[in-house]
């Protein structure tokens, strides 16, 4: 019942987004389709942005959009949480299963066996969090 817009960039990423959206009438890939100013205007009209700790999360937050962030190798306590977003909007990996988290401040240090840390954030919990804003 909702329109889902997929943001991102890079040729490989856009191909992946196009694959994910294929045959889904409510999913639109906007990655690579808009100029930056148009993308800002579109983001400013979202009900909610779901993102990793990325530029889009920070842009949406600065535009006053509610932002839900997913944290794998990093953690919002390292200081990179989107501006003015409550901590309960940050969904973190299970630190009981992955006690070395965060593995680095920037998420650029890979720890053996931690590749699937973000998968401990259940799809259902993400959907529930999104629905709480809609």
Tab-separated table of N, CA and C in Angstrom:
chain	number	residue	atom	x	y	z
A	1	UNK	N	0.802	-1.205	0.000
A	1	UNK	CA	0.000	0.000	0.000
A	1	UNK	C	0.842	1.265	0.000
A	2	UNK	N	2.144	1.123	-0.083
A	2	UNK	CA	3.038	2.273	-0.015
A	2	UNK	C	3.941	2.315	-1.233
A	3	UNK	N	4.383	3.507	-1.578
A	3	UNK	CA	5.352	3.690	-2.643
A	3	UNK	C	6.735	3.636	-2.012
A	4	UNK	N	7.614	2.841	-2.576
A	4	UNK	CA	8.985	2.696	-2.082
A	4	UNK	C	9.919	3.241	-3.149
A	5	UNK	N	10.756	4.196	-2.741
A	5	UNK	CA	11.718	4.799	-3.644
A	5	UNK	C	13.107	4.319	-3.262
A	6	UNK	N	13.852	3.850	-4.243
A	6	UNK	CA	15.188	3.330	-3.989
A	6	UNK	C	16.229	4.349	-4.454
A	7	UNK	N	17.018	4.836	-3.508
A	7	UNK	CA	18.075	5.804	-3.776
A	7	UNK	C	19.414	5.069	-3.795
A	8	UNK	N	20.399	5.698	-4.352
A	8	UNK	CA	21.738	5.127	-4.357
A	8	UNK	C	22.509	5.636	-5.552
A	9	UNK	N	23.615	5.015	-5.810
A	9	UNK	CA	24.433	5.444	-6.929
A	9	UNK	C	25.461	4.386	-7.281
A	10	UNK	N	26.097	4.607	-8.381
A	10	UNK	CA	27.065	3.649	-8.887
A	10	UNK	C	26.394	2.669	-9.823
A	11	UNK	N	27.062	2.365	-10.915
A	11	UNK	CA	26.474	1.503	-11.942
A	11	UNK	C	26.036	0.148	-11.393
A	12	UNK	N	26.915	-0.501	-10.631
A	12	UNK	CA	26.602	-1.825	-10.083
A	12	UNK	C	25.423	-1.754	-9.123
A	13	UNK	N	25.401	-0.727	-8.274
A	13	UNK	CA	24.323	-0.573	-7.302
A	13	UNK	C	22.988	-0.307	-7.992
A	14	UNK	N	23.002	0.516	-9.026
A	14	UNK	CA	21.766	0.820	-9.761
A	14	UNK	C	21.237	-0.444	-10.437
A	15	UNK	N	22.120	-1.255	-10.983
A	15	UNK	CA	21.693	-2.526	-11.586
A	15	UNK	C	21.030	-3.419	-10.535
A	16	UNK	N	21.616	-3.466	-9.348
A	16	UNK	CA	21.043	-4.264	-8.266
A	16	UNK	C	19.676	-3.728	-7.859
A	17	UNK	N	19.555	-2.408	-7.739
A	17	UNK	CA	18.267	-1.804	-7.390
A	17	UNK	C	17.216	-2.094	-8.452
A	18	UNK	N	17.612	-2.034	-9.715
A	18	UNK	CA	16.671	-2.351	-10.800
A	18	UNK	C	16.213	-3.803	-10.717
A	19	UNK	N	17.109	-4.697	-10.346
A	19	UNK	CA	16.740	-6.101	-10.168
A	19	UNK	C	15.757	-6.253	-9.015
A	20	UNK	N	16.024	-5.552	-7.909
A	20	UNK	CA	15.135	-5.633	-6.746
A	20	UNK	C	13.736	-5.097	-7.045
A	21	UNK	N	13.652	-4.093	-7.894
A	21	UNK	CA	12.365	-3.447	-8.150
A	21	UNK	C	11.574	-4.087	-9.288
A	22	UNK	N	12.203	-4.976	-10.010
A	22	UNK	CA	11.571	-5.576	-11.184
A	22	UNK	C	10.217	-6.185	-10.843
A	23	UNK	N	9.208	-5.842	-11.624
A	23	UNK	CA	7.847	-6.372	-11.489
A	23	UNK	C	7.144	-5.944	-10.202
A	24	UNK	N	7.645	-4.908	-9.547
A	24	UNK	CA	6.992	-4.381	-8.351
A	24	UNK	C	6.495	-2.976	-8.668
A	25	UNK	N	5.191	-2.841	-8.834
A	25	UNK	CA	4.605	-1.567	-9.253
A	25	UNK	C	4.796	-0.453	-8.237
A	26	UNK	N	4.934	-0.802	-6.961
A	26	UNK	CA	5.051	0.220	-5.924
A	26	UNK	C	6.505	0.573	-5.595
A	27	UNK	N	7.469	-0.016	-6.316
A	27	UNK	CA	8.889	0.245	-6.061
A	27	UNK	C	9.473	0.974	-7.268
A	28	UNK	N	10.087	2.134	-7.006
A	28	UNK	CA	10.640	2.973	-8.068
A	28	UNK	C	12.111	3.236	-7.781
A	29	UNK	N	12.952	2.970	-8.760
A	29	UNK	CA	14.368	3.274	-8.634
A	29	UNK	C	14.571	4.720	-9.085
A	30	UNK	N	14.996	5.566	-8.168
A	30	UNK	CA	15.305	6.960	-8.518
A	30	UNK	C	16.813	7.166	-8.631
A	31	UNK	N	17.582	6.169	-8.231
A	31	UNK	CA	19.041	6.244	-8.319
A	31	UNK	C	19.466	6.484	-9.761
A	32	UNK	N	20.262	7.503	-9.951
A	32	UNK	CA	20.771	7.812	-11.284
A	32	UNK	C	19.779	8.475	-12.209
A	33	UNK	N	18.580	8.785	-11.725
A	33	UNK	CA	17.538	9.351	-12.575
A	33	UNK	C	17.340	10.849	-12.386
A	34	UNK	N	17.815	11.378	-11.283
A	34	UNK	CA	17.528	12.763	-10.932
A	34	UNK	C	18.805	13.559	-10.734
A	35	UNK	N	18.699	14.858	-10.939
A	35	UNK	CA	19.793	15.751	-10.574
A	35	UNK	C	19.749	15.904	-9.057
A	36	UNK	N	20.862	16.311	-8.478
A	36	UNK	CA	20.967	16.378	-7.024
A	36	UNK	C	19.868	17.248	-6.417
A	37	UNK	N	19.599	18.396	-6.998
A	37	UNK	CA	18.565	19.292	-6.460
A	37	UNK	C	17.188	18.624	-6.495
A	38	UNK	N	16.903	17.881	-7.544
A	38	UNK	CA	15.633	17.165	-7.638
A	38	UNK	C	15.558	16.055	-6.582
A	39	UNK	N	16.690	15.399	-6.350
A	39	UNK	CA	16.727	14.349	-5.332
A	39	UNK	C	16.472	14.944	-3.948
A	40	UNK	N	17.044	16.111	-3.673
A	40	UNK	CA	16.797	16.779	-2.393
A	40	UNK	C	15.322	17.109	-2.228
A	41	UNK	N	14.701	17.599	-3.288
A	41	UNK	CA	13.270	17.928	-3.222
A	41	UNK	C	12.441	16.675	-2.958
A	42	UNK	N	12.788	15.591	-3.596
A	42	UNK	CA	12.062	14.334	-3.401
A	42	UNK	C	12.256	13.826	-1.975
A	43	UNK	N	13.477	13.814	-1.499
A	43	UNK	CA	13.757	13.344	-0.134
A	43	UNK	C	12.985	14.170	0.879
A	44	UNK	N	12.903	15.470	0.660
A	44	UNK	CA	12.229	16.342	1.631
A	44	UNK	C	10.739	16.030	1.769
A	45	UNK	N	10.184	15.281	0.831
A	45	UNK	CA	8.766	14.936	0.862
A	45	UNK	C	8.490	13.505	1.313
A	46	UNK	N	9.524	12.791	1.735
A	46	UNK	CA	9.335	11.418	2.198
A	46	UNK	C	8.678	11.396	3.573
A	47	UNK	N	7.932	10.352	3.842
A	47	UNK	CA	7.397	10.122	5.188
A	47	UNK	C	8.487	9.587	6.099
A	48	UNK	N	9.355	8.749	5.538
A	48	UNK	CA	10.444	8.157	6.308
A	48	UNK	C	11.527	7.702	5.336
A	49	UNK	N	12.777	7.788	5.788
A	49	UNK	CA	13.924	7.294	5.014
A	49	UNK	C	14.534	6.132	5.792
A	50	UNK	N	14.724	5.017	5.121
A	50	UNK	CA	15.445	3.878	5.687
A	50	UNK	C	16.807	3.866	5.024
A	51	UNK	N	17.852	3.818	5.839
A	51	UNK	CA	19.186	3.920	5.274
A	51	UNK	C	20.200	3.294	6.212
A	52	UNK	N	21.334	2.934	5.650
A	52	UNK	CA	22.486	2.665	6.498
A	52	UNK	C	23.003	4.042	6.910
A	53	UNK	N	24.089	4.071	7.638
A	53	UNK	CA	24.695	5.351	7.976
A	53	UNK	C	25.364	5.880	6.708
A	54	UNK	N	24.581	6.565	5.892
A	54	UNK	CA	25.077	7.039	4.606
A	54	UNK	C	24.678	8.489	4.402
A	55	UNK	N	25.157	9.038	3.315
A	55	UNK	CA	24.827	10.420	2.988
A	55	UNK	C	23.339	10.663	2.914
A	56	UNK	N	22.589	9.716	2.355
A	56	UNK	CA	21.145	9.908	2.236
A	56	UNK	C	20.473	10.012	3.601
A	57	UNK	N	20.957	9.265	4.586
A	57	UNK	CA	20.400	9.362	5.936
A	57	UNK	C	20.619	10.760	6.495
A	58	UNK	N	21.794	11.287	6.291
A	58	UNK	CA	22.124	12.605	6.819
A	58	UNK	C	21.384	13.717	6.077
A	59	UNK	N	21.257	13.570	4.782
A	59	UNK	CA	20.501	14.552	3.992
A	59	UNK	C	19.046	14.568	4.441
A	60	UNK	N	18.444	13.394	4.545
A	60	UNK	CA	17.039	13.317	4.960
A	60	UNK	C	16.852	13.938	6.342
A	61	UNK	N	17.747	13.638	7.262
A	61	UNK	CA	17.648	14.194	8.613
A	61	UNK	C	17.727	15.720	8.578
A	62	UNK	N	18.626	16.257	7.793
A	62	UNK	CA	18.771	17.711	7.707
A	62	UNK	C	17.540	18.354	7.065
A	63	UNK	N	16.814	17.581	6.285
A	63	UNK	CA	15.590	18.083	5.649
A	63	UNK	C	14.355	17.841	6.514
A	64	UNK	N	14.558	17.332	7.732
A	64	UNK	CA	13.455	17.146	8.664
A	64	UNK	C	12.658	15.874	8.470
A	65	UNK	N	13.199	14.933	7.729
A	65	UNK	CA	12.524	13.658	7.487
A	65	UNK	C	12.909	12.686	8.601
A	66	UNK	N	11.965	11.875	9.029
A	66	UNK	CA	12.270	10.824	10.001
A	66	UNK	C	13.186	9.811	9.327
A	67	UNK	N	14.250	9.418	10.025
A	67	UNK	CA	15.241	8.513	9.450
A	67	UNK	C	15.419	7.301	10.359
A	68	UNK	N	15.327	6.133	9.746
A	68	UNK	CA	15.636	4.876	10.424
A	68	UNK	C	16.971	4.420	9.847
A	69	UNK	N	17.940	4.164	10.726
A	69	UNK	CA	19.240	3.731	10.248
A	69	UNK	C	19.536	2.305	10.691
A	70	UNK	N	20.246	1.583	9.832
A	70	UNK	CA	20.676	0.221	10.102
A	70	UNK	C	22.188	0.235	10.310
A	71	UNK	N	22.620	-0.376	11.406
A	71	UNK	CA	24.028	-0.335	11.789
A	71	UNK	C	24.589	-1.747	11.846
A	72	UNK	N	25.592	-2.013	11.027
A	72	UNK	CA	26.238	-3.317	11.004
A	72	UNK	C	27.542	-3.290	11.769
A	73	UNK	N	28.641	-2.927	11.094
A	73	UNK	CA	29.965	-2.923	11.711
A	73	UNK	C	30.193	-1.699	12.597
A	74	UNK	N	29.356	-0.695	12.444
A	74	UNK	CA	29.498	0.533	13.222
A	74	UNK	C	28.375	0.628	14.249
A	75	UNK	N	28.321	1.753	14.947
A	75	UNK	CA	27.312	1.942	15.985
A	75	UNK	C	27.015	3.429	16.096
A	76	UNK	N	25.770	3.808	16.373
A	76	UNK	CA	25.441	5.243	16.454
A	76	UNK	C	26.210	5.979	17.552
A	77	UNK	N	26.692	5.283	18.542
A	77	UNK	CA	27.435	5.927	19.627
A	77	UNK	C	28.802	6.442	19.175
A	78	UNK	N	29.241	6.039	17.969
A	78	UNK	CA	30.529	6.533	17.483
A	78	UNK	C	30.431	7.967	16.967
A	79	UNK	N	29.231	8.527	16.979
A	79	UNK	CA	29.074	9.934	16.640
A	79	UNK	C	28.564	10.234	15.252
A	80	UNK	N	28.140	9.227	14.516
A	80	UNK	CA	27.711	9.461	13.143
A	80	UNK	C	26.223	9.240	12.914
A	81	UNK	N	25.457	9.285	13.963
A	81	UNK	CA	24.006	9.160	13.836
A	81	UNK	C	23.461	10.407	13.137
A	82	UNK	N	22.447	10.259	12.295
A	82	UNK	CA	21.876	11.427	11.621
A	82	UNK	C	21.362	12.472	12.616
A	83	UNK	N	21.519	13.712	12.257
A	83	UNK	CA	21.175	14.853	13.102
A	83	UNK	C	19.734	14.806	13.595
A	84	UNK	N	19.581	14.992	14.900
A	84	UNK	CA	18.272	15.181	15.527
A	84	UNK	C	17.337	13.974	15.379
A	85	UNK	N	17.910	12.791	15.254
A	85	UNK	CA	17.107	11.574	15.159
A	85	UNK	C	17.211	10.833	16.488
A	86	UNK	N	16.099	10.366	17.023
A	86	UNK	CA	16.142	9.667	18.312
A	86	UNK	C	16.888	8.334	18.195
A	87	UNK	N	17.527	7.944	19.275
A	87	UNK	CA	18.309	6.709	19.299
A	87	UNK	C	17.458	5.489	18.937
A	88	UNK	N	16.169	5.515	19.289
A	88	UNK	CA	15.331	4.350	18.966
A	88	UNK	C	15.128	4.162	17.458
A	89	UNK	N	15.531	5.136	16.661
A	89	UNK	CA	15.462	4.989	15.203
A	89	UNK	C	16.702	4.303	14.637
A	90	UNK	N	17.694	4.070	15.484
A	90	UNK	CA	18.916	3.394	15.069
A	90	UNK	C	18.786	1.908	15.414
A	91	UNK	N	18.768	1.093	14.397
A	91	UNK	CA	18.617	-0.348	14.588
A	91	UNK	C	19.997	-0.983	14.451
A	92	UNK	N	20.462	-1.578	15.551
A	92	UNK	CA	21.837	-2.077	15.604
A	92	UNK	C	21.882	-3.599	15.568
A	93	UNK	N	23.033	-4.097	15.120
A	93	UNK	CA	23.272	-5.539	15.087
A	93	UNK	C	23.347	-6.082	16.506
A	94	UNK	N	23.128	-7.367	16.644
A	94	UNK	CA	23.117	-8.043	17.944
A	94	UNK	C	24.531	-8.129	18.512
A	95	UNK	N	24.792	-7.341	19.554
A	95	UNK	CA	26.125	-7.306	20.158
A	95	UNK	C	26.373	-8.517	21.042
A	96	UNK	N	25.348	-9.284	21.381
A	96	UNK	CA	25.575	-10.540	22.109
A	96	UNK	C	26.187	-11.590	21.187
A	97	UNK	N	25.706	-11.639	19.952
A	97	UNK	CA	26.261	-12.573	18.969
A	97	UNK	C	27.572	-12.064	18.379
A	98	UNK	N	27.723	-10.740	18.350
A	98	UNK	CA	28.900	-10.106	17.762
A	98	UNK	C	29.481	-9.104	18.763
A	99	UNK	N	30.140	-9.589	19.803
A	99	UNK	CA	30.579	-8.730	20.904
A	99	UNK	C	31.669	-7.725	20.551
A	100	UNK	N	32.322	-7.873	19.425
A	100	UNK	CA	33.381	-6.928	19.044
A	100	UNK	C	32.832	-5.689	18.341
A	101	UNK	N	31.525	-5.610	18.180
A	101	UNK	CA	30.924	-4.446	17.536
A	101	UNK	C	30.989	-3.241	18.465
A	102	UNK	N	31.201	-2.061	17.951
A	102	UNK	CA	31.555	-1.785	16.555
A	102	UNK	C	32.986	-2.204	16.264
A	103	UNK	N	33.211	-2.662	15.037
A	103	UNK	CA	34.550	-3.114	14.671
A	103	UNK	C	35.472	-1.942	14.358
A	104	UNK	N	34.886	-0.792	14.031
A	104	UNK	CA	35.661	0.422	13.804
A	104	UNK	C	34.705	1.606	13.793
A	105	UNK	N	35.256	2.771	13.881
A	105	UNK	CA	34.439	3.985	13.857
A	105	UNK	C	33.793	4.168	12.485
A	106	UNK	N	34.544	3.874	11.436
A	106	UNK	CA	34.072	4.121	10.075
A	106	UNK	C	33.529	2.885	9.372
A	107	UNK	N	33.568	1.737	10.018
A	107	UNK	CA	33.067	0.514	9.400
A	107	UNK	C	33.991	-0.055	8.345
A	108	UNK	N	35.237	0.391	8.340
A	108	UNK	CA	36.162	-0.044	7.301
A	108	UNK	C	37.101	-1.169	7.735
A	109	UNK	N	36.948	-1.660	8.951
A	109	UNK	CA	37.769	-2.768	9.425
A	109	UNK	C	36.898	-4.017	9.487
A	110	UNK	N	37.325	-5.024	8.756
A	110	UNK	CA	36.550	-6.263	8.679
A	110	UNK	C	37.095	-7.242	9.706
A	111	UNK	N	36.196	-7.797	10.492
A	111	UNK	CA	36.550	-8.805	11.482
A	111	UNK	C	36.038	-10.146	10.959
A	112	UNK	N	36.893	-11.133	10.942
A	112	UNK	CA	36.509	-12.463	10.452
A	112	UNK	C	35.282	-12.963	11.206
A	113	UNK	N	34.305	-13.461	10.455
A	113	UNK	CA	33.096	-14.011	11.043
A	113	UNK	C	32.004	-12.988	11.313
A	114	UNK	N	32.264	-11.718	10.992
A	114	UNK	CA	31.292	-10.656	11.258
A	114	UNK	C	30.560	-10.179	10.002
A	115	UNK	N	30.730	-10.877	8.902
A	115	UNK	CA	30.119	-10.474	7.630
A	115	UNK	C	28.601	-10.363	7.709
A	116	UNK	N	27.977	-11.209	8.517
A	116	UNK	CA	26.519	-11.251	8.587
A	116	UNK	C	25.952	-10.573	9.826
A	117	UNK	N	26.733	-9.725	10.474
A	117	UNK	CA	26.265	-9.077	11.705
A	117	UNK	C	24.966	-8.316	11.472
A	118	UNK	N	24.876	-7.604	10.359
A	118	UNK	CA	23.680	-6.797	10.109
A	118	UNK	C	22.440	-7.665	9.903
A	119	UNK	N	22.634	-8.902	9.513
A	119	UNK	CA	21.492	-9.808	9.308
A	119	UNK	C	20.775	-10.128	10.618
A	120	UNK	N	21.367	-9.766	11.759
A	120	UNK	CA	20.688	-9.980	13.037
A	120	UNK	C	19.602	-8.937	13.283
A	121	UNK	N	19.544	-7.924	12.428
A	121	UNK	CA	18.423	-6.975	12.466
A	121	UNK	C	17.338	-7.589	11.593
A	122	UNK	N	16.274	-8.045	12.200
A	122	UNK	CA	15.271	-8.794	11.432
A	122	UNK	C	14.492	-7.895	10.479
A	123	UNK	N	14.134	-8.497	9.368
A	123	UNK	CA	13.308	-7.798	8.378
A	123	UNK	C	12.005	-7.340	9.028
A	124	UNK	N	11.426	-8.195	9.849
A	124	UNK	CA	10.152	-7.870	10.504
A	124	UNK	C	10.283	-6.643	11.399
A	125	UNK	N	11.402	-6.538	12.134
A	125	UNK	CA	11.582	-5.386	13.017
A	125	UNK	C	11.768	-4.100	12.221
A	126	UNK	N	12.405	-4.209	11.060
A	126	UNK	CA	12.565	-3.025	10.198
A	126	UNK	C	11.197	-2.602	9.650
A	127	UNK	N	10.420	-3.551	9.188
A	127	UNK	CA	9.088	-3.237	8.661
A	127	UNK	C	8.214	-2.637	9.748
A	128	UNK	N	8.273	-3.201	10.947
A	128	UNK	CA	7.490	-2.656	12.073
A	128	UNK	C	7.898	-1.212	12.366
A	129	UNK	N	9.192	-0.939	12.341
A	129	UNK	CA	9.682	0.418	12.619
A	129	UNK	C	9.204	1.378	11.529
A	130	UNK	N	9.292	0.967	10.284
A	130	UNK	CA	8.809	1.815	9.177
A	130	UNK	C	7.321	2.067	9.341
A	131	UNK	N	6.552	1.019	9.584
A	131	UNK	CA	5.101	1.171	9.739
A	131	UNK	C	4.724	2.062	10.909
A	132	UNK	N	5.571	2.146	11.909
A	132	UNK	CA	5.267	3.015	13.052
A	132	UNK	C	5.271	4.492	12.657
A	133	UNK	N	5.861	4.814	11.516
A	133	UNK	CA	5.909	6.197	11.040
A	133	UNK	C	4.879	6.484	9.957
A	134	UNK	N	4.209	5.459	9.484
A	134	UNK	CA	3.263	5.643	8.368
A	134	UNK	C	1.825	5.646	8.849
